[in-house]
XYZ file of C-alpha atoms in Angstrom:
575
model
C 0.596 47.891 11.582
C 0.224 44.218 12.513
C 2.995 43.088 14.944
C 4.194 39.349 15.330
C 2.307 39.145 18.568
C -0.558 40.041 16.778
C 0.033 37.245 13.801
C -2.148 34.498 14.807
C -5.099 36.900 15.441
C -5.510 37.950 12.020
C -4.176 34.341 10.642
C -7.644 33.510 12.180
C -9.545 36.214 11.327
C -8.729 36.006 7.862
C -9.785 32.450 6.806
C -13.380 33.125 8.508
C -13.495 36.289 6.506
C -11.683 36.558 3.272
C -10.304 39.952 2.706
C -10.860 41.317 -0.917
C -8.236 41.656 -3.304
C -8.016 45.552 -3.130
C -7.714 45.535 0.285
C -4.578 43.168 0.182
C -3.314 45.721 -2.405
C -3.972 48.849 -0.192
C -2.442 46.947 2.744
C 0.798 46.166 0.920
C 1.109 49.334 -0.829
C 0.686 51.043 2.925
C 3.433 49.359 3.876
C 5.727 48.607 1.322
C 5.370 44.834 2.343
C 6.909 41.955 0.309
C 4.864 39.343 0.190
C 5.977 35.561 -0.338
C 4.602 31.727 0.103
C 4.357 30.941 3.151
C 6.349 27.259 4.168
C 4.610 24.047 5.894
C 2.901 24.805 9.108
C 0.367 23.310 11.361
C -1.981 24.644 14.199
C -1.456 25.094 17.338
C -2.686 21.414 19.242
C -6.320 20.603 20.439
C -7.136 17.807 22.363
C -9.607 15.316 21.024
C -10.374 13.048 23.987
C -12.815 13.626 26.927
C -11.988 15.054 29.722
C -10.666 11.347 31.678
C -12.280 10.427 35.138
C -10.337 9.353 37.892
C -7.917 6.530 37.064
C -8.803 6.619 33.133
C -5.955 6.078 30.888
C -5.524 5.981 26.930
C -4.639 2.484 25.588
C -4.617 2.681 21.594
C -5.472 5.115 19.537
C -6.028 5.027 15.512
C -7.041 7.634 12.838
C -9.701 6.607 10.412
C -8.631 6.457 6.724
C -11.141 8.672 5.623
C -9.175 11.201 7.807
C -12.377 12.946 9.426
C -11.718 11.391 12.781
C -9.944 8.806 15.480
C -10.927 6.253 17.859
C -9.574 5.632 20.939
C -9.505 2.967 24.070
C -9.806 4.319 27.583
C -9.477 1.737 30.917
C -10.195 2.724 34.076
C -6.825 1.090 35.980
C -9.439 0.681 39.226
C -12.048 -1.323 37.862
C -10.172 -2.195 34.796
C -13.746 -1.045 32.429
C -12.933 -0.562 28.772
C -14.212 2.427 26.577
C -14.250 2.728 23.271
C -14.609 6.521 22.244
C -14.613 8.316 18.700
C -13.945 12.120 18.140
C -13.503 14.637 15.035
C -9.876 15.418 14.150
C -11.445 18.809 13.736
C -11.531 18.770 17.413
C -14.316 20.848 17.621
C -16.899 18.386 19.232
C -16.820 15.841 21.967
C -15.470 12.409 21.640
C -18.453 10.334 21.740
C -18.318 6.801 23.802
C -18.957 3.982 21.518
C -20.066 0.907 23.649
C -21.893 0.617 26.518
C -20.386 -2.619 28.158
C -16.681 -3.729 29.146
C -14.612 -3.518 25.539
C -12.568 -5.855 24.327
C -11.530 -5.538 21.392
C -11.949 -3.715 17.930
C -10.975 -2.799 14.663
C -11.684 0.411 12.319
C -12.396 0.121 8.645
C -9.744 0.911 6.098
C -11.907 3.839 4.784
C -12.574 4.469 8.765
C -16.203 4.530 7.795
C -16.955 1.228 10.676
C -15.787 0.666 13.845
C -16.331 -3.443 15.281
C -15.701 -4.337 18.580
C -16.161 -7.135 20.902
C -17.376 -6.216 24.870
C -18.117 -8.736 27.657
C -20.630 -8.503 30.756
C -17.403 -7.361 33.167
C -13.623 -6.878 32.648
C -13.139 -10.359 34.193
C -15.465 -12.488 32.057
C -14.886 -13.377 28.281
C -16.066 -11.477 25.141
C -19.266 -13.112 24.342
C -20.569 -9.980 21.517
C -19.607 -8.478 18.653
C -20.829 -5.335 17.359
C -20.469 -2.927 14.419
C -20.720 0.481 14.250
C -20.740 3.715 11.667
C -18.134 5.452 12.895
C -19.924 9.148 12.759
C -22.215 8.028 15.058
C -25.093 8.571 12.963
C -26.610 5.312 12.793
C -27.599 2.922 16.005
C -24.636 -0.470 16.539
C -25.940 -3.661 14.656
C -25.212 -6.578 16.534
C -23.098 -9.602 14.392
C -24.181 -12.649 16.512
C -26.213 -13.619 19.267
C -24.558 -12.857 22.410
C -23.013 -15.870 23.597
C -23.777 -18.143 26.759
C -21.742 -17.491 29.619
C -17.984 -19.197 29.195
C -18.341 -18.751 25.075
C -15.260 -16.172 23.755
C -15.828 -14.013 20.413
C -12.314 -13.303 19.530
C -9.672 -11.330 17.088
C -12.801 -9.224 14.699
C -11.134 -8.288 11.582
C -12.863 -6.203 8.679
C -11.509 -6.945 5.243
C -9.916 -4.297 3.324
C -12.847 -3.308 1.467
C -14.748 -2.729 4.171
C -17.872 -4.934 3.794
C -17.143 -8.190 6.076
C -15.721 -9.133 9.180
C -14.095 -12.101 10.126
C -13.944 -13.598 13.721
C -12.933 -16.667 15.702
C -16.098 -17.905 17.715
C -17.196 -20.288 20.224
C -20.670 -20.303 19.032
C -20.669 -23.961 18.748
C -18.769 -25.526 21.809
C -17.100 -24.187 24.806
C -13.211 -24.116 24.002
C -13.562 -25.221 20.521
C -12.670 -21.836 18.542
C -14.262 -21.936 15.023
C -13.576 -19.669 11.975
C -16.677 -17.166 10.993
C -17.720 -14.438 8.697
C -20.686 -12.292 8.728
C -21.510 -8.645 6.547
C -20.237 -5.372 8.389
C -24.320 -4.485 8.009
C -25.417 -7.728 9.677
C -27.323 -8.844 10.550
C -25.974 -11.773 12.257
C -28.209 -14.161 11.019
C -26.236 -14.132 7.601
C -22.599 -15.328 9.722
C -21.346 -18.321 8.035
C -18.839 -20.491 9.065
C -16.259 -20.636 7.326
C -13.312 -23.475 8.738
C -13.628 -27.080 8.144
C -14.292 -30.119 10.290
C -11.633 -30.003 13.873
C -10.902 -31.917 16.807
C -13.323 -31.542 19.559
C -11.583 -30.305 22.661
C -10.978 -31.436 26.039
C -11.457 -30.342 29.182
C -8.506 -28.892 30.086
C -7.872 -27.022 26.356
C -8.450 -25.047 23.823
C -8.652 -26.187 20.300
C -9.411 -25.070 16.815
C -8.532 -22.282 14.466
C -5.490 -20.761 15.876
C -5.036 -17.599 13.487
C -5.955 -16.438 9.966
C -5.539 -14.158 7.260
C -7.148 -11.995 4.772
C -6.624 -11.588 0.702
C -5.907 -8.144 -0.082
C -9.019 -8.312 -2.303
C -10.856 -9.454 0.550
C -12.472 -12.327 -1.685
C -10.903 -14.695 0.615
C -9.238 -16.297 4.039
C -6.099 -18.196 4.855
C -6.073 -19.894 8.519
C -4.268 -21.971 10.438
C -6.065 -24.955 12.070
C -5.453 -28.687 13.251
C -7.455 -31.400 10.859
C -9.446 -34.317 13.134
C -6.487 -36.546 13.721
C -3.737 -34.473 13.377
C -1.321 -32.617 15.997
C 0.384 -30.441 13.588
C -1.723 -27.155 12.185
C -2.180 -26.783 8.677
C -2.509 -24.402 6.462
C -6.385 -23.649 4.495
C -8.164 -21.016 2.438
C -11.847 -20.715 1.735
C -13.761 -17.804 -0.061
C -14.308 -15.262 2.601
C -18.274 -15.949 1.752
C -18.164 -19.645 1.799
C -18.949 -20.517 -1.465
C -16.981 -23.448 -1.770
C -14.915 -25.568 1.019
C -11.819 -24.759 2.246
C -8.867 -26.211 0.680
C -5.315 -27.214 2.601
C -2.614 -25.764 1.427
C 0.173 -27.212 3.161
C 1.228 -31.039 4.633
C 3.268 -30.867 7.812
C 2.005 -33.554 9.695
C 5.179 -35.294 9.749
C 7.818 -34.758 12.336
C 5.983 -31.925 14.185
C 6.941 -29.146 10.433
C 5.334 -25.743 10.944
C 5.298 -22.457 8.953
C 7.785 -20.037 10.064
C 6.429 -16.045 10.410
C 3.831 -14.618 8.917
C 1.881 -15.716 5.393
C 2.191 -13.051 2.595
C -0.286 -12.310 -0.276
C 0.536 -11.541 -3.879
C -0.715 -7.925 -4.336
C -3.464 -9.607 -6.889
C -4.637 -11.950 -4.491
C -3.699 -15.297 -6.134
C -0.470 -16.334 -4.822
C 0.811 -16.601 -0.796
C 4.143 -17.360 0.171
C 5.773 -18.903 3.230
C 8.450 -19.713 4.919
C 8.278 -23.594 6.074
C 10.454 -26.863 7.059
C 7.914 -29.002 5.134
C 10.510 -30.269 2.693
C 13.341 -30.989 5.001
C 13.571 -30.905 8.923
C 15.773 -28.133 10.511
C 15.581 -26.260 7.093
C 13.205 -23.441 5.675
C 12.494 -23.104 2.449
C 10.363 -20.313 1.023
C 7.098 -21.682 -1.222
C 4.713 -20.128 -2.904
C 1.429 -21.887 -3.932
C -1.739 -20.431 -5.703
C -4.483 -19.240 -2.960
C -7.028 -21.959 -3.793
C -4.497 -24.898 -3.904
C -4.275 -27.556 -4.479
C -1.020 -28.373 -2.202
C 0.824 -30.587 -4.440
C 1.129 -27.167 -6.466
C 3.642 -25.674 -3.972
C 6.855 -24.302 -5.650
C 10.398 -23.874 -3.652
C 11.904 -20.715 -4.278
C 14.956 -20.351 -2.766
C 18.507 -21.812 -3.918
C 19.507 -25.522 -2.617
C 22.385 -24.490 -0.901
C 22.704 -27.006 1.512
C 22.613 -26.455 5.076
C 20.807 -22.732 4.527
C 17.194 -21.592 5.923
C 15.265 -18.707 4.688
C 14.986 -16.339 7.226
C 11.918 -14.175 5.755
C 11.174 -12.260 2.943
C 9.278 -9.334 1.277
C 6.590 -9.380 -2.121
C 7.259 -6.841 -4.054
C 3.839 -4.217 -5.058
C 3.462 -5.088 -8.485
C 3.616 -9.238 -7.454
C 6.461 -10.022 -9.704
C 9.079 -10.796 -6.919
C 9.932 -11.926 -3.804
C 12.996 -10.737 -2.177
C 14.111 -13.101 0.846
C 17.003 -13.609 3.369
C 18.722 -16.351 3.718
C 21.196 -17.612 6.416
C 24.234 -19.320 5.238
C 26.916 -20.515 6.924
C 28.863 -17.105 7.235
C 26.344 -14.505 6.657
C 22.743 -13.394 6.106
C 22.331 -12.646 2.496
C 19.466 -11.216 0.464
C 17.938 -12.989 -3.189
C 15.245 -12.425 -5.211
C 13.352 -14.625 -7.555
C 10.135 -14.231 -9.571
C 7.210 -15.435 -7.413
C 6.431 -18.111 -10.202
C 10.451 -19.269 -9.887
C 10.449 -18.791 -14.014
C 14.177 -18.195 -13.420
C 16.773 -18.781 -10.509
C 17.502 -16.545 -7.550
C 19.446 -13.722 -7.713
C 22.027 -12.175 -5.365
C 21.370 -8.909 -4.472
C 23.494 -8.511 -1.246
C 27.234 -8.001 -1.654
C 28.819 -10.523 0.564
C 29.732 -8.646 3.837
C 33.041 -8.549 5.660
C 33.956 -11.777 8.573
C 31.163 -11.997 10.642
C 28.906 -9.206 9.026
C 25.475 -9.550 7.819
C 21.852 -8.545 6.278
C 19.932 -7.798 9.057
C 15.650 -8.336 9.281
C 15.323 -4.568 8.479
C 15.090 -4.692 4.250
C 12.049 -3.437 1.970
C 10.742 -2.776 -1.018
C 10.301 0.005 -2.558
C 6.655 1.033 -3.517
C 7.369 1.213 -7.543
C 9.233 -2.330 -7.331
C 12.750 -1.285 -8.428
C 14.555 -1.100 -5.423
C 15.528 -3.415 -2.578
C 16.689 -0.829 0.645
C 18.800 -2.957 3.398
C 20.849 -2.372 6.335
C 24.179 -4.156 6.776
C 27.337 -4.353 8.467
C 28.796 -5.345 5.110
C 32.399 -3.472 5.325
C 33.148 -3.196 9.211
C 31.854 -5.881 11.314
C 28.947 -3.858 13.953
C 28.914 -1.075 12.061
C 25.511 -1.007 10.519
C 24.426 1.201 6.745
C 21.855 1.904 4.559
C 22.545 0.121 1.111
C 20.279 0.374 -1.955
C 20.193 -2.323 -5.041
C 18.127 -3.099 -8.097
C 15.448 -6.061 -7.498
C 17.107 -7.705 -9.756
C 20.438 -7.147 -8.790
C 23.694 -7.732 -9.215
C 24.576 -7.221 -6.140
C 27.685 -5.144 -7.404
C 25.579 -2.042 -7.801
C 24.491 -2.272 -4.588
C 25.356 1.505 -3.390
C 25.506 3.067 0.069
C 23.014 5.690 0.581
C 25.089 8.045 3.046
C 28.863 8.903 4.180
C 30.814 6.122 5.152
C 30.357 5.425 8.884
C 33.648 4.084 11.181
C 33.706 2.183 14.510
C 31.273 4.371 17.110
C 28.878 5.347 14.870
C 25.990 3.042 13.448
C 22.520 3.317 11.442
C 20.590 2.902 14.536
C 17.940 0.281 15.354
C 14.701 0.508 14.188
C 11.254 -1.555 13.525
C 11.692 -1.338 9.924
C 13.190 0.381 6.830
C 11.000 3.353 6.645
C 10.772 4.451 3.028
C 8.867 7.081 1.536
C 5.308 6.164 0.389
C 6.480 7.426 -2.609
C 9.808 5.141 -2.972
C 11.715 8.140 -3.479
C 13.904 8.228 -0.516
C 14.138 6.387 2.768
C 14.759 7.933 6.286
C 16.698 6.829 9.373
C 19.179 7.610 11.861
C 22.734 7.421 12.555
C 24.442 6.866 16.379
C 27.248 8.813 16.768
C 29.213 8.456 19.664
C 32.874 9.258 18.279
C 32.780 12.856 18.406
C 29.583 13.690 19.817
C 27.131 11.451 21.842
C 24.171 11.902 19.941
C 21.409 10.632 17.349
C 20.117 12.364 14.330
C 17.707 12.316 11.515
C 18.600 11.451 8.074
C 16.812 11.455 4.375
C 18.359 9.970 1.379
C 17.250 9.576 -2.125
C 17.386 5.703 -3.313
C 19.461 6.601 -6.339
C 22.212 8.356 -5.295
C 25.717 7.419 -3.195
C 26.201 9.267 -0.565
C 23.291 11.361 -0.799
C 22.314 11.469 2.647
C 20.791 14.435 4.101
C 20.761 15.479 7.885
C 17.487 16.570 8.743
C 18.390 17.670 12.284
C 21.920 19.519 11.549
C 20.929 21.625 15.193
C 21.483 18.682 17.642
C 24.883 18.387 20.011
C 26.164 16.243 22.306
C 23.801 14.343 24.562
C 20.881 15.111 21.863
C 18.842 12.269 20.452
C 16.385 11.536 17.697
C 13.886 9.074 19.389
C 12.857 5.635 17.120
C 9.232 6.305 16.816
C 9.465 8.393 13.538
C 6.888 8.659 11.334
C 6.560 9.285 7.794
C 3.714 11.245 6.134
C 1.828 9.466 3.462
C 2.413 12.068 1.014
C 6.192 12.014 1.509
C 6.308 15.102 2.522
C 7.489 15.255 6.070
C 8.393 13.408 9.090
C 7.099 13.300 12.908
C 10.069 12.755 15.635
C 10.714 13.139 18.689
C 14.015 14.448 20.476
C 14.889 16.361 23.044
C 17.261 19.154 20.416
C 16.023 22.211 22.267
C 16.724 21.047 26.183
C 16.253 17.940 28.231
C 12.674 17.614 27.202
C 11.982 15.521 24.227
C 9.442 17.263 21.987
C 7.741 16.409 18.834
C 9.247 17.798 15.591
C 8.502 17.911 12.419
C 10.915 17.878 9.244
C 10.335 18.335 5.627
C 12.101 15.453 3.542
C 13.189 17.842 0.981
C 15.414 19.171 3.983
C 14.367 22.937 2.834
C 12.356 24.031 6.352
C 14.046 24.004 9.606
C 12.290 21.953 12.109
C 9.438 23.014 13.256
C 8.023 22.079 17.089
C 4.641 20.403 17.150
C 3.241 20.174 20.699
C 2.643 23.151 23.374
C 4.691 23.742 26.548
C 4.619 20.645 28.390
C 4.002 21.041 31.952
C 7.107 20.128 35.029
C 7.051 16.379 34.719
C 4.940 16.594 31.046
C 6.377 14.570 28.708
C 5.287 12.961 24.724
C 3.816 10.117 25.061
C 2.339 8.244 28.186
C 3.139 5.331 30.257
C 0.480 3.161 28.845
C 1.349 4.204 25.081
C 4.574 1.956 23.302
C 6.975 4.366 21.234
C 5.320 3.242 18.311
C 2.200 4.261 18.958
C 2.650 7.670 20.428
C 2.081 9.786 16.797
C -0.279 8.939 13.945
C -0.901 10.651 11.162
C -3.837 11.112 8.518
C -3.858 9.487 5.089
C -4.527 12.909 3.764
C -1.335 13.784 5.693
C -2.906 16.565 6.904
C -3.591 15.723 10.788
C -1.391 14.435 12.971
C -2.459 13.200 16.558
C -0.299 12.473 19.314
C -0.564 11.324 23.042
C 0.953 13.400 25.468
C 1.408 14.436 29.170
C 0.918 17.987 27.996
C -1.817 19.390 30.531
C -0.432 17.890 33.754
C 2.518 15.177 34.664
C 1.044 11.562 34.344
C -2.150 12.742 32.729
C -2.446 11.806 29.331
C -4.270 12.962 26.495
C -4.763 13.010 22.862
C -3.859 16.428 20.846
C -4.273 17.093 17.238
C -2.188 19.564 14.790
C -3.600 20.444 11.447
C -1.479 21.307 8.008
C -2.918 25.274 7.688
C -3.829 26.094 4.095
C -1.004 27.577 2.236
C -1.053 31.836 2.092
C 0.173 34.639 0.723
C 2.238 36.633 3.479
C 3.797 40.371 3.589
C 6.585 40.980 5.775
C 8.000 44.874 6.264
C 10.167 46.401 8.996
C 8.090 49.177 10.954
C 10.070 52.537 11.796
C 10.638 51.385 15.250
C 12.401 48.545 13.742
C 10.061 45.849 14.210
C 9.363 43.399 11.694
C 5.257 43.124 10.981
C 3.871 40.323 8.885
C 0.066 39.596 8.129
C -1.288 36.912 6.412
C -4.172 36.389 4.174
């Protein structure tokens, strides 16, 4: 017989050594087991990073996209070095240090295939190289420019999404004067070309140039923001990621001190941005959209002429048909959508809330392009909900997604709608502080009223679901954290379907342990694997105020027999 406490053991030994069919047979028939399919479940955690020196801490973490392994930055708080380390997610070798002077800064490859980073001579002097890296360590760094003289900054290294260029702000040139580049992941650096137009040399006293930028999702080119010679106001440019041709200005706000408002968004084809912008009319945003290579006069306004409204932001739909955008009138925040072209009007989506209610920031898309998810105070003023509506509206079969909510309880706050990669369902949580003080966990499909489903129907009073949920990319589960078994919060994981009860991620945490670390924000304490089969998380779960990185790993699915011995125990074995 094979006892619970003996489980794991033969969980083990029975992947490394496949036991033959008879045997199952002769092992079931012995014991009159039934066997059945096993749910989700994940291994108990191993820690990925080295073992940390005096004073080391974790900084930022990420997990390739190829899902083979992570990289992480380590700073020692007393002489404020920077490390840059990489490690299997199999956790079964050492993480292995990338550079070998101060780091300060890097990005990973979408494919997590490279890994570029800046470093500097000391923690107190500027960047002045960039490097680039294979991420499995098999290959020797390549170096992407010359290293700079001392004062000169290499800044911001981005790789585009397909994984062959990075793009950089440099110095190369002239102290201060920060200049647009791009050079092949591969090097070698001799083939960097600059890629912004003429600008303003810079004083003494400041620094001038290329003050952010931007890259096509089909990495064939770059939007950036920069000041032309004579100008005080920063306009808006693209140019082929390559240089093949000059870059073009996209925008004119050099009158009355205009700028764009937020962040610039790409078509999903790469030939259209929009923006948000008071380039028509002071003290008013408009939302434009103009093709990527110009020329400005093409520009089209999107939004209605209400007067006296300002587009707050907005969203581009996957399949680039639409852009969905809020807009602040003189009541209310309300959402429309409109074809990114403008071939017809905008559309209200948002029913029009009660006195003093509104469509908050926190709206998306969802991943097919049907569906426009918000949250709203739309029928009691500060009591937020989850609404669903076609793209296209009307905004009369806009439906809420879960039970009606009263005064005390809320859809709580969060960084954004989190939808299911799938745009299935979306998940969030609901304060409740009318008859219990707590927070929980909710699914709900986006096509059904009042569909809601409580994924953590086990938490009381004084429980809470922490906001730094996460969402596999298979839609199949979520990572939380709450504290639903004591004081402690604890990471969890919940399938969406709602079908398996929680199940507890990390080991015992020690007096004082805790998830997450001081240095980590709540957003960045869990990550999970595109293949959705790792997660990694930071936690104090060796000793209080020690930090580390752990990993759990989905476990193959199995046939299991359970039976009930004649001392009444229950043994299971699986295969």
């Amino acid at each position: 017989m094979i006892f619970i406490k003996e489980y794991r053991t033969m969980r083990s030994a029975t992947r490394s050594r496949p036991i033959s069919a008879c045997t199952v047979g002769l092992l079931a028939f012995a014991i009159g087991a039934q066997s059945y399919a096993e749910g989700l479940e994940f291994s108990d955690p191993k820690q990925l990073n080295h073992i940390l020196r005096t004073n080391e801490r974790v900084l930022q973490f990420e997990v390739g996209g190829d899902s083979k392994r992570m990289i992480y930055h380590v700073t020692n708080l007393s002489t404020q070095y920077g490390e840059l380390r990489v490690a299997p997610l199999s956790g079964n070798a050492e993480a292995t240090r990338i550079n070998t002077s101060n780091l300060r800064d890097y990005d990973m490859s979408a494919d997590g295939k490279y890994v570029v980073y800046t470093t500097s001579n000391s923690p107190f002097t500027s960047a002045n190289r960039l490097n680039s890296q294979v991420s499995d360590m098999s290959e020797p760094a390549v170096q992407l420019i010359p290293a700079l003289s001392s004062g000169k900054e290499v800044a911001r290294p981005e790789i585009s999404p397909d994984g062959h260029t990075v793009v950089f702000i440099s110095e190369e040139r002239q102290n201060n004067l920060r200049e647009l580049y791009s050079v092949p992941i591969t090097g070698p650096s001799s083939s960097r070309v600059r890629l912004s137009g003429p600008l303003d040399p810079p004083d003494e006293s400041s620094v001038v140039g290329v003050g952010g930028f931007y890259i096509s999702p089909d990495s064939s080119t770059v939007v950036y923001f920069a000041r032309p010679p004579g100008s005080t106001v920063a306009e808006l440019y693209s140019v082929p990621i390559d240089r093949s041709s000059e870059p073009v200005q996209l925008t004119d706000l050099n009158t009355n001190n205009r700028r764009i408002s937020g962040s610039i968004m790409f078509s999903p084809d790469s030939t259209t941005i929009s923006f948000v912008s008071n380039q028509g009319v002071n003290d008013v945003y408009n939302l434009y959209s103009i093709p990527i290579n110009g020329p400005k006069e093409s520009a089209i306004r999107l939004n209605h002429d209400s007067d006296g409204e300002s587009v707050r932001d907005s969203r581009i739909s996957a399949d680039g048909t639409t852009i969905v955008y809020r807009s602040a009138g003189s009541s209310s925040d309300l959402l429309y959508s409109v074809p990114i072209d403008r071939s017809t009007e905008p559309v209200l989506i948002s029913p029009i809330p009660v006195f003093d209610g509104d469509v908050s920031q926190y709206y998306e898309i969802s991943s097919d392009s049907s569906t426009v998810v918000f949250k709203a105070d739309m029928h009691i003023n500060n009591v937020s909900e989850i609404f669903a509506v076609p793209i296209n509206g009307p905004s009369t079969s806009a439906i809420k997604l879960h039970q009606d909510l009263v005064v005390g309880q809320s859809v709580a706050t969060f960084d954004k709608i989190e939808l299911s990669p799938d745009g299935q369902s979306v998940t969030f949580r609901i304060d409740d502080s009318v008859a219990d003080n707590l927070t929980k966990l909710y699914t709900a499909p986006l096509d059904t009223a009042n569909a809601a489903v409580d994924l953590t129907p086990m938490l009381v009073n004084d429980q809470y679901v922490q906001s730094s949920f996460k969402l596999s990319a298979d839609s199949e589960y979520v990572v939380y954290i709450a504290n639903q078994e004591d004081d402690i919060y604890e990471l969890y994981l919940a399938t969406l379907d709602g079908q398996q009860p929680p199940l507890k991620l990390n080991a015992a945490l020690p007096d004082g342990g805790r998830i997450g670390t001081t240095f980590l924000s709540d957003k960045n304490i869990v990550r999970i694997s595109a293949d959705s089969s790792s997660i990694v998380y930071a936690a104090e779960q060796i000793a209080s105020g020690l930090g580390g990185l752990f990993v759990v790993r989905k476990i193959d699915d199995e046939i299991c027999f359970v039976t009930v011995a004649s001392n009444n125990k229950v043994v299971t074995f699986c295969l």
